[in-house]
């Protein structure tokens, strides 16, 4: 598996600036820690983590074509690369790397927005993406601490942070992000 990981990382590295690649390695390392902590397969966590941002710097027109060709949700066509890179990344994972595991594909697909009824792996990738060591924002330490204690509480706090950030910066909120937030707030 480690050889496969290095092969994928080599491809991933070429698709992004150095800084994003360092972020990718940070997400991998954090995802491994969380996977061990919460009893999730570490190879699955590594695979999802190293591929999650592969489409981040892809051309938006090309990503829109992927959405059409693969008949992904047509509402995606109204959104930019922030929302497109997850779903398109999952297509690349399947087509280019032959990943068939639906849980891994979902973790990549929903890593930006989250969704209703997320698996443990999906939550781990969402949370690891936000708290990996290179992330610096007000409140990240609290999220890191929560992630060590309780995955669901950490997920809830991370989604709350994302929604608050989007409101504060007057950005549109993708419907799945709102559904994810509602799902988490309804739980307990
Ligand atoms: O790709 P990363 O920067 O590692 O992180 P990400 O994929 O979680 O998020 C990318 C950006 O997308 C980040 O600035 C937050 C933003 N985002 C998350 N949910 C939404 C969103 N942007 C919009 N417009 N709407 C959302 O629902
Ligand atoms: Fe991302
Ligand atoms: Fe990321």
PDB file of C-alpha atoms in Angstrom, residues 44-124:
ATOM      1  CA  UNK A  44      -8.902   4.247   3.536  1.00  0.00           C
ATOM      2  CA  UNK A  45      -8.257   7.455   5.491  1.00  0.00           C
ATOM      3  CA  UNK A  46      -4.877   7.939   3.780  1.00  0.00           C
ATOM      4  CA  UNK A  47      -6.341   7.323   0.323  1.00  0.00           C
ATOM      5  CA  UNK A  48      -9.191   9.812   0.795  1.00  0.00           C
ATOM      6  CA  UNK A  49      -6.898  12.393   2.397  1.00  0.00           C
ATOM      7  CA  UNK A  50      -4.195  12.408  -0.254  1.00  0.00           C
ATOM      8  CA  UNK A  51      -6.710  12.702  -3.109  1.00  0.00           C
ATOM      9  CA  UNK A  52      -9.229  15.088  -1.481  1.00  0.00           C
ATOM     10  CA  UNK A  53      -7.959  18.350  -3.039  1.00  0.00           C
ATOM     11  CA  UNK A  54      -6.686  16.944  -6.342  1.00  0.00           C
ATOM     12  CA  UNK A  55      -9.176  19.051  -8.339  1.00  0.00           C
ATOM     13  CA  UNK A  56      -8.684  22.253  -6.324  1.00  0.00           C
ATOM     14  CA  UNK A  57      -6.684  23.937  -9.095  1.00  0.00           C
ATOM     15  CA  UNK A  58      -8.367  22.315 -12.074  1.00  0.00           C
ATOM     16  CA  UNK A  59      -9.872  24.595 -14.705  1.00  0.00           C
ATOM     17  CA  UNK A  60     -13.468  25.507 -13.812  1.00  0.00           C
ATOM     18  CA  UNK A  61     -14.738  25.042 -17.371  1.00  0.00           C
ATOM     19  CA  UNK A  62     -13.149  21.595 -17.430  1.00  0.00           C
ATOM     20  CA  UNK A  63     -14.783  20.757 -14.085  1.00  0.00           C
ATOM     21  CA  UNK A  64     -18.179  21.862 -15.432  1.00  0.00           C
ATOM     22  CA  UNK A  65     -17.631  19.526 -18.383  1.00  0.00           C
ATOM     23  CA  UNK A  66     -16.895  16.677 -15.950  1.00  0.00           C
ATOM     24  CA  UNK A  67     -20.182  17.472 -14.178  1.00  0.00           C
ATOM     25  CA  UNK A  68     -22.062  17.211 -17.500  1.00  0.00           C
ATOM     26  CA  UNK A  69     -20.206  14.147 -18.794  1.00  0.00           C
ATOM     27  CA  UNK A  70     -20.674  12.216 -15.559  1.00  0.00           C
ATOM     28  CA  UNK A  71     -24.200  13.490 -14.974  1.00  0.00           C
ATOM     29  CA  UNK A  72     -23.395  14.849 -11.534  1.00  0.00           C
ATOM     30  CA  UNK A  73     -25.967  17.125  -9.852  1.00  0.00           C
ATOM     31  CA  UNK A  74     -26.616  19.890 -12.449  1.00  0.00           C
ATOM     32  CA  UNK A  75     -26.925  22.520  -9.691  1.00  0.00           C
ATOM     33  CA  UNK A  76     -23.116  22.189  -9.401  1.00  0.00           C
ATOM     34  CA  UNK A  77     -22.862  24.101 -12.701  1.00  0.00           C
ATOM     35  CA  UNK A  78     -23.866  27.296 -10.898  1.00  0.00           C
ATOM     36  CA  UNK A  79     -20.967  27.035  -8.422  1.00  0.00           C
ATOM     37  CA  UNK A  80     -17.244  27.724  -8.525  1.00  0.00           C
ATOM     38  CA  UNK A  81     -14.202  25.586  -7.850  1.00  0.00           C
ATOM     39  CA  UNK A  82     -14.681  25.756  -4.046  1.00  0.00           C
ATOM     40  CA  UNK A  83     -17.785  23.586  -4.395  1.00  0.00           C
ATOM     41  CA  UNK A  84     -16.820  21.701  -7.575  1.00  0.00           C
ATOM     42  CA  UNK A  85     -13.434  20.331  -6.484  1.00  0.00           C
ATOM     43  CA  UNK A  86     -14.885  17.707  -4.093  1.00  0.00           C
ATOM     44  CA  UNK A  87     -17.352  16.027  -6.478  1.00  0.00           C
ATOM     45  CA  UNK A  88     -14.893  16.319  -9.386  1.00  0.00           C
ATOM     46  CA  UNK A  89     -12.089  14.972  -7.183  1.00  0.00           C
ATOM     47  CA  UNK A  90     -14.187  11.866  -6.526  1.00  0.00           C
ATOM     48  CA  UNK A  91     -14.582  11.332 -10.291  1.00  0.00           C
ATOM     49  CA  UNK A  92     -10.799  11.612 -10.726  1.00  0.00           C
ATOM     50  CA  UNK A  93     -10.239   9.192  -7.816  1.00  0.00           C
ATOM     51  CA  UNK A  94     -12.383   6.609  -9.566  1.00  0.00           C
ATOM     52  CA  UNK A  95     -11.254   7.166 -13.149  1.00  0.00           C
ATOM     53  CA  UNK A  96      -7.584   7.968 -12.707  1.00  0.00           C
ATOM     54  CA  UNK A  97      -6.721   5.967  -9.600  1.00  0.00           C
ATOM     55  CA  UNK A  98      -9.296   3.185  -9.871  1.00  0.00           C
ATOM     56  CA  UNK A  99     -10.724   3.792  -6.388  1.00  0.00           C
ATOM     57  CA  UNK A 100     -13.965   1.804  -6.125  1.00  0.00           C
ATOM     58  CA  UNK A 101     -14.634   2.043  -2.369  1.00  0.00           C
ATOM     59  CA  UNK A 102     -17.787   4.198  -2.151  1.00  0.00           C
ATOM     60  CA  UNK A 103     -16.923   5.358   1.390  1.00  0.00           C
ATOM     61  CA  UNK A 104     -13.565   6.733   0.211  1.00  0.00           C
ATOM     62  CA  UNK A 105     -15.217   8.355  -2.817  1.00  0.00           C
ATOM     63  CA  UNK A 106     -17.879   9.952  -0.581  1.00  0.00           C
ATOM     64  CA  UNK A 107     -15.229  11.260   1.811  1.00  0.00           C
ATOM     65  CA  UNK A 108     -13.585  13.048  -1.135  1.00  0.00           C
ATOM     66  CA  UNK A 109     -16.924  14.078  -2.722  1.00  0.00           C
ATOM     67  CA  UNK A 110     -18.340  15.684   0.417  1.00  0.00           C
ATOM     68  CA  UNK A 111     -15.167  16.970   2.099  1.00  0.00           C
ATOM     69  CA  UNK A 112     -16.057  20.662   1.553  1.00  0.00           C
ATOM     70  CA  UNK A 113     -19.803  20.713   2.216  1.00  0.00           C
ATOM     71  CA  UNK A 114     -20.464  17.649   4.314  1.00  0.00           C
ATOM     72  CA  UNK A 115     -23.901  16.054   3.879  1.00  0.00           C
ATOM     73  CA  UNK A 116     -26.632  14.268   5.841  1.00  0.00           C
ATOM     74  CA  UNK A 117     -25.734  10.948   7.523  1.00  0.00           C
ATOM     75  CA  UNK A 118     -21.980  11.095   7.097  1.00  0.00           C
ATOM     76  CA  UNK A 119     -19.898   7.989   7.783  1.00  0.00           C
ATOM     77  CA  UNK A 120     -17.036   8.053  10.298  1.00  0.00           C
ATOM     78  CA  UNK A 121     -14.535   8.235   7.432  1.00  0.00           C
ATOM     79  CA  UNK A 122     -16.364  11.187   5.860  1.00  0.00           C
ATOM     80  CA  UNK A 123     -16.359  13.033   9.190  1.00  0.00           C
ATOM     81  CA  UNK A 124     -12.674  12.271   9.722  1.00  0.00           C
TER      82      UNK A 124
END
